[in-house]
């Protein structure tokens, strides 16, 4: 699982303590969040991590001070086609391994074990359908029979499976967290990706453009280019990247797209149909790009509920300048009216 593109984006985003702090502070229950000294948040040293478990899924363990005492926050990504019903057992296994390591290396005179709060960032087609607790792996009959004799273990579930782009964009205070959530949630279908573009564009605009942020955006461009589950031709994906990046980062986004193209990573993204053109013919290639750009422009206008006049539609259909179409696409991504586009 460690090789999945979702994992790389997740670890790079939430391995940034500033991003993790803003995300977790808004996610944890109020009293718990208030009791944490967020200035002490740090990624746990490797000695805390069980190597045998580290390869199972994308996860990050943090150390933090909770009302003056040491504690740990364990953030896990589950991005699969279907929810894993055994996730509570896997989480318990990991948490127990952390405590086992702590027991071996505990400070002299320690009276209490550090609490470990597990948080699962979940995304699947159907969403999580069970209670976020260990009891969910046992039958109702077993739960009723054993009651409190069953181990009690609960985790905080952050299920973004059904969350729309508008909801996710309001949740995370740091723009990189917002972009990560939107990218993960929109990577399954073309419709979700198109709907997320205006919100991703706003998050990109909020970044100050430091080298660190450009590096983070490079990971985003790569993820969006290769992770979409539905087959979409690469020229359409390039137009999507351009609309998200805007003039500030368009050159970076296109450079990454070209690099990935050269690396051959666009394989599997090509749609079976070629808009009636022959492979490799420059004239057909150009017409294909124009056709995709026009279609994407209409799509964005529709998503934004922008009504286009017949004159503007004729102008779009007659336009043979891909750069002009890309400029209109960029404006359409956040447009409120026809005048915002043209």
mmCIF file with all atom_site columns, N, CA, C and O in Angstrom, residues 11-21 43 60 62 174 176 212-213:
data_model
loop_
_atom_site.group_PDB
_atom_site.id
_atom_site.type_symbol
_atom_site.label_atom_id
_atom_site.label_alt_id
_atom_site.label_comp_id
_atom_site.label_asym_id
_atom_site.label_entity_id
_atom_site.label_seq_id
_atom_site.pdbx_PDB_ins_code
_atom_site.Cartn_x
_atom_site.Cartn_y
_atom_site.Cartn_z
_atom_site.occupancy
_atom_site.B_iso_or_equiv
_atom_site.pdbx_formal_charge
_atom_site.auth_seq_id
_atom_site.auth_comp_id
_atom_site.auth_asym_id
_atom_site.auth_atom_id
_atom_site.pdbx_PDB_model_num
ATOM 1  N N  . UNK A 1 11  ? 1.173  11.544 3.469  1.00 0.00 ? 11  UNK A N  1
ATOM 2  C CA . UNK A 1 11  ? 2.325  11.666 4.365  1.00 0.00 ? 11  UNK A CA 1
ATOM 3  C C  . UNK A 1 11  ? 3.034  13.007 4.201  1.00 0.00 ? 11  UNK A C  1
ATOM 4  O O  . UNK A 1 11  ? 3.453  13.626 5.185  1.00 0.00 ? 11  UNK A O  1
ATOM 5  N N  . UNK A 1 12  ? 3.185  13.448 2.963  1.00 0.00 ? 12  UNK A N  1
ATOM 6  C CA . UNK A 1 12  ? 3.876  14.723 2.735  1.00 0.00 ? 12  UNK A CA 1
ATOM 7  C C  . UNK A 1 12  ? 3.074  15.888 3.301  1.00 0.00 ? 12  UNK A C  1
ATOM 8  O O  . UNK A 1 12  ? 3.645  16.836 3.854  1.00 0.00 ? 12  UNK A O  1
ATOM 9  N N  . UNK A 1 13  ? 1.749  15.826 3.173  1.00 0.00 ? 13  UNK A N  1
ATOM 10 C CA . UNK A 1 13  ? 0.909  16.929 3.652  1.00 0.00 ? 13  UNK A CA 1
ATOM 11 C C  . UNK A 1 13  ? 0.869  16.977 5.160  1.00 0.00 ? 13  UNK A C  1
ATOM 12 O O  . UNK A 1 13  ? 1.165  18.010 5.779  1.00 0.00 ? 13  UNK A O  1
ATOM 13 N N  . UNK A 1 14  ? 0.513  15.872 5.783  1.00 0.00 ? 14  UNK A N  1
ATOM 14 C CA . UNK A 1 14  ? 0.317  15.876 7.226  1.00 0.00 ? 14  UNK A CA 1
ATOM 15 C C  . UNK A 1 14  ? 1.586  15.572 8.009  1.00 0.00 ? 14  UNK A C  1
ATOM 16 O O  . UNK A 1 14  ? 1.587  15.627 9.238  1.00 0.00 ? 14  UNK A O  1
ATOM 17 N N  . UNK A 1 15  ? 2.680  15.281 7.282  1.00 0.00 ? 15  UNK A N  1
ATOM 18 C CA . UNK A 1 15  ? 3.976  15.240 7.930  1.00 0.00 ? 15  UNK A CA 1
ATOM 19 C C  . UNK A 1 15  ? 4.493  16.631 8.226  1.00 0.00 ? 15  UNK A C  1
ATOM 20 O O  . UNK A 1 15  ? 5.438  16.808 9.000  1.00 0.00 ? 15  UNK A O  1
ATOM 21 N N  . UNK A 1 16  ? 3.875  17.636 7.617  1.00 0.00 ? 16  UNK A N  1
ATOM 22 C CA . UNK A 1 16  ? 4.156  19.039 7.909  1.00 0.00 ? 16  UNK A CA 1
ATOM 23 C C  . UNK A 1 16  ? 3.408  19.403 9.195  1.00 0.00 ? 16  UNK A C  1
ATOM 24 O O  . UNK A 1 16  ? 2.180  19.394 9.228  1.00 0.00 ? 16  UNK A O  1
ATOM 25 N N  . UNK A 1 17  ? 4.126  19.695 10.245 1.00 0.00 ? 17  UNK A N  1
ATOM 26 C CA . UNK A 1 17  ? 3.513  19.902 11.554 1.00 0.00 ? 17  UNK A CA 1
ATOM 27 C C  . UNK A 1 17  ? 2.537  21.075 11.544 1.00 0.00 ? 17  UNK A C  1
ATOM 28 O O  . UNK A 1 17  ? 1.480  21.031 12.188 1.00 0.00 ? 17  UNK A O  1
ATOM 29 N N  . UNK A 1 18  ? 2.864  22.129 10.816 1.00 0.00 ? 18  UNK A N  1
ATOM 30 C CA . UNK A 1 18  ? 1.962  23.280 10.740 1.00 0.00 ? 18  UNK A CA 1
ATOM 31 C C  . UNK A 1 18  ? 0.611  22.887 10.140 1.00 0.00 ? 18  UNK A C  1
ATOM 32 O O  . UNK A 1 18  ? -0.450 23.287 10.633 1.00 0.00 ? 18  UNK A O  1
ATOM 33 N N  . UNK A 1 19  ? 0.652  22.077 9.093  1.00 0.00 ? 19  UNK A N  1
ATOM 34 C CA . UNK A 1 19  ? -0.580 21.622 8.457  1.00 0.00 ? 19  UNK A CA 1
ATOM 35 C C  . UNK A 1 19  ? -1.338 20.675 9.378  1.00 0.00 ? 19  UNK A C  1
ATOM 36 O O  . UNK A 1 19  ? -2.554 20.800 9.556  1.00 0.00 ? 19  UNK A O  1
ATOM 37 N N  . UNK A 1 20  ? -0.620 19.733 9.990  1.00 0.00 ? 20  UNK A N  1
ATOM 38 C CA . UNK A 1 20  ? -1.254 18.771 10.891 1.00 0.00 ? 20  UNK A CA 1
ATOM 39 C C  . UNK A 1 20  ? -1.890 19.472 12.082 1.00 0.00 ? 20  UNK A C  1
ATOM 40 O O  . UNK A 1 20  ? -2.991 19.106 12.522 1.00 0.00 ? 20  UNK A O  1
ATOM 41 N N  . UNK A 1 21  ? -1.219 20.480 12.606 1.00 0.00 ? 21  UNK A N  1
ATOM 42 C CA . UNK A 1 21  ? -1.741 21.202 13.767 1.00 0.00 ? 21  UNK A CA 1
ATOM 43 C C  . UNK A 1 21  ? -3.086 21.847 13.445 1.00 0.00 ? 21  UNK A C  1
ATOM 44 O O  . UNK A 1 21  ? -4.054 21.718 14.205 1.00 0.00 ? 21  UNK A O  1
ATOM 45 N N  . UNK A 1 43  ? 6.219  15.222 14.976 1.00 0.00 ? 43  UNK A N  1
ATOM 46 C CA . UNK A 1 43  ? 6.170  13.866 14.456 1.00 0.00 ? 43  UNK A CA 1
ATOM 47 C C  . UNK A 1 43  ? 7.014  12.980 15.361 1.00 0.00 ? 43  UNK A C  1
ATOM 48 O O  . UNK A 1 43  ? 8.140  13.333 15.726 1.00 0.00 ? 43  UNK A O  1
ATOM 49 N N  . UNK A 1 60  ? 0.765  8.455  10.393 1.00 0.00 ? 60  UNK A N  1
ATOM 50 C CA . UNK A 1 60  ? 1.732  9.344  11.025 1.00 0.00 ? 60  UNK A CA 1
ATOM 51 C C  . UNK A 1 60  ? 1.419  9.374  12.518 1.00 0.00 ? 60  UNK A C  1
ATOM 52 O O  . UNK A 1 60  ? 0.263  9.532  12.922 1.00 0.00 ? 60  UNK A O  1
ATOM 53 N N  . UNK A 1 62  ? 2.181  11.297 16.113 1.00 0.00 ? 62  UNK A N  1
ATOM 54 C CA . UNK A 1 62  ? 2.647  12.568 16.664 1.00 0.00 ? 62  UNK A CA 1
ATOM 55 C C  . UNK A 1 62  ? 2.765  12.468 18.182 1.00 0.00 ? 62  UNK A C  1
ATOM 56 O O  . UNK A 1 62  ? 1.970  11.772 18.830 1.00 0.00 ? 62  UNK A O  1
ATOM 57 N N  . UNK A 1 174 ? -5.703 25.209 7.122  1.00 0.00 ? 174 UNK A N  1
ATOM 58 C CA . UNK A 1 174 ? -4.508 25.381 6.304  1.00 0.00 ? 174 UNK A CA 1
ATOM 59 C C  . UNK A 1 174 ? -4.818 24.978 4.866  1.00 0.00 ? 174 UNK A C  1
ATOM 60 O O  . UNK A 1 174 ? -5.421 23.940 4.606  1.00 0.00 ? 174 UNK A O  1
ATOM 61 N N  . UNK A 1 176 ? -3.007 23.776 2.497  1.00 0.00 ? 176 UNK A N  1
ATOM 62 C CA . UNK A 1 176 ? -2.467 22.502 2.038  1.00 0.00 ? 176 UNK A CA 1
ATOM 63 C C  . UNK A 1 176 ? -3.312 21.328 2.532  1.00 0.00 ? 176 UNK A C  1
ATOM 64 O O  . UNK A 1 176 ? -3.466 20.328 1.825  1.00 0.00 ? 176 UNK A O  1
ATOM 65 N N  . UNK A 1 212 ? 8.706  26.057 -0.276 1.00 0.00 ? 212 UNK A N  1
ATOM 66 C CA . UNK A 1 212 ? 8.082  24.913 0.384  1.00 0.00 ? 212 UNK A CA 1
ATOM 67 C C  . UNK A 1 212 ? 6.689  24.642 -0.178 1.00 0.00 ? 212 UNK A C  1
ATOM 68 O O  . UNK A 1 212 ? 6.310  23.488 -0.425 1.00 0.00 ? 212 UNK A O  1
ATOM 69 N N  . UNK A 1 213 ? 5.932  25.722 -0.399 1.00 0.00 ? 213 UNK A N  1
ATOM 70 C CA . UNK A 1 213 ? 4.589  25.548 -0.930 1.00 0.00 ? 213 UNK A CA 1
ATOM 71 C C  . UNK A 1 213 ? 4.613  25.118 -2.398 1.00 0.00 ? 213 UNK A C  1
ATOM 72 O O  . UNK A 1 213 ? 3.761  24.341 -2.837 1.00 0.00 ? 213 UNK A O  1
#
